[in-house]
């Protein structure tokens, strides 16, 4: 519990310099957007894009990743978070693909595994998830006991060849 509070606090402020990933107000807005489980996921993604200006999308998406990686969201909120990250970069290489792949490999939640496979393997134009609510996605995968995960090497390869490497810091 202490780790969760520390992660959320770190998103709102880093303490010493006062720099933050998101302001407390922005974090509250983000959490409000992700909590809506009774609206279609397409509407959730649209709301995210309305609340956060285009210049702030990457910062807010990084905050979503922290919330996902630190397991600070409910299953329905995780579904919404992954959908938002997918929609933000639907026509480009998604800079958050490693988060998707790592989650897919490590998660024991069949809902999450099934949804991630669906997001990663279907073209954006064929995604019917945009018309479903997060609650409907959770219900759809609730009784699933096994998900076939495709070979992820091809996705990793495409990612590594299209995303420029992060420059190394001098020691």
XYZ file of C-alpha atoms in Angstrom, residues 18-164:
147
model
C 8.886 20.432 -7.853
C 8.826 18.903 -11.334
C 5.997 16.497 -12.002
C 4.716 14.127 -14.589
C 1.175 15.363 -13.975
C -0.203 17.972 -11.633
C -2.546 16.744 -8.905
C -5.451 18.150 -10.896
C -4.329 16.382 -14.095
C -3.874 13.115 -12.204
C -7.397 13.422 -10.808
C -8.730 14.074 -14.317
C -6.864 11.047 -15.646
C -8.193 8.782 -12.907
C -11.723 10.095 -13.502
C -11.425 9.261 -17.205
C -10.146 5.734 -16.502
C -12.839 5.049 -13.867
C -15.686 5.333 -16.355
C -16.537 1.688 -17.001
C -20.032 2.210 -18.418
C -19.086 4.254 -21.512
C -17.675 2.804 -24.735
C -13.888 2.646 -24.750
C -13.836 4.835 -27.858
C -15.565 7.555 -25.836
C -13.035 7.110 -23.019
C -10.153 7.586 -25.489
C -11.877 10.648 -26.970
C -12.360 12.112 -23.490
C -8.648 11.569 -22.760
C -7.759 13.441 -25.955
C -10.124 16.302 -25.056
C -8.852 16.705 -21.500
C -5.160 16.489 -22.373
C -3.861 18.693 -25.174
C -1.913 16.919 -27.901
C 1.365 18.267 -26.489
C 0.510 16.600 -23.156
C -0.556 13.205 -24.514
C 2.835 11.579 -24.008
C 3.133 12.832 -20.399
C -0.353 11.625 -19.566
C 0.273 8.312 -21.338
C 3.433 7.856 -19.251
C 1.297 8.334 -16.150
C -1.104 5.662 -17.429
C 1.883 3.330 -17.827
C 3.015 3.974 -14.264
C -0.485 3.251 -12.995
C -0.536 0.018 -15.028
C 2.974 -1.127 -14.107
C 2.478 -0.402 -10.400
C -0.887 -2.214 -10.418
C -2.799 0.813 -9.165
C -5.894 0.320 -11.327
C -8.870 -2.013 -11.230
C -9.216 -4.526 -14.060
C -11.769 -2.304 -15.841
C -9.482 0.715 -15.458
C -6.569 -1.332 -16.838
C -8.679 -2.220 -19.886
C -9.467 1.468 -20.387
C -5.827 2.445 -19.887
C -4.533 -0.027 -22.450
C -7.217 1.025 -24.913
C -6.326 4.716 -24.516
C -2.630 3.937 -25.069
C -3.531 1.962 -28.186
C -5.746 4.679 -29.630
C -3.226 7.462 -29.047
C -0.744 5.718 -31.331
C -3.038 3.823 -33.689
C -1.340 5.199 -36.816
C 2.253 5.155 -35.503
C 4.569 2.763 -33.762
C 3.337 2.761 -30.186
C 6.159 3.873 -27.858
C 4.432 1.922 -25.084
C 4.507 -1.419 -26.900
C 7.104 -2.807 -24.445
C 4.603 -2.211 -21.610
C 1.944 -4.146 -23.540
C 4.323 -7.032 -24.266
C 5.695 -7.235 -20.733
C 2.195 -7.177 -19.264
C 1.043 -9.825 -21.727
C 3.919 -12.090 -20.728
C 3.547 -11.591 -16.969
C -0.156 -11.151 -16.266
C -2.192 -13.970 -14.794
C -5.459 -12.126 -15.464
C -7.160 -13.803 -18.409
C -9.257 -10.674 -18.995
C -6.137 -8.615 -19.457
C -4.317 -11.261 -21.465
C -7.257 -11.779 -23.829
C -7.807 -8.060 -24.309
C -4.124 -7.373 -24.969
C -3.948 -10.173 -27.548
C -7.015 -8.673 -29.216
C -5.478 -5.179 -29.249
C -2.103 -6.356 -30.522
C -3.348 -8.697 -33.241
C -6.258 -6.847 -34.826
C -5.827 -3.837 -37.107
C -7.152 -0.558 -35.655
C -9.933 -0.393 -38.240
C -11.268 -3.804 -37.141
C -11.270 -3.173 -33.403
C -14.759 -3.580 -32.060
C -13.480 -2.776 -28.558
C -14.107 0.923 -29.229
C -17.851 0.183 -29.097
C -17.660 -1.862 -25.883
C -17.476 -0.600 -22.343
C -14.619 -1.651 -20.057
C -17.187 -3.550 -17.992
C -18.346 -5.408 -21.132
C -14.752 -6.366 -21.993
C -14.221 -7.660 -18.455
C -17.454 -9.668 -18.699
C -16.496 -10.991 -22.150
C -13.230 -12.461 -20.890
C -14.416 -13.343 -17.355
C -15.014 -17.015 -18.101
C -11.893 -17.476 -20.266
C -9.470 -19.949 -18.739
C -6.787 -19.941 -21.448
C -5.574 -17.414 -24.007
C -3.331 -18.379 -26.916
C -0.576 -15.800 -27.028
C 0.955 -15.421 -30.481
C 4.698 -15.249 -31.085
C 5.704 -11.784 -29.945
C 9.127 -11.713 -31.599
C 7.757 -10.101 -34.762
C 6.207 -7.246 -32.773
C 9.443 -6.725 -30.850
C 11.390 -6.700 -34.099
C 9.133 -4.110 -35.727
C 9.340 -1.987 -32.583
C 13.139 -2.159 -32.343
C 13.589 -1.191 -36.009
C 11.102 1.702 -36.020
C 11.714 3.366 -32.658
C 15.018 5.215 -32.303
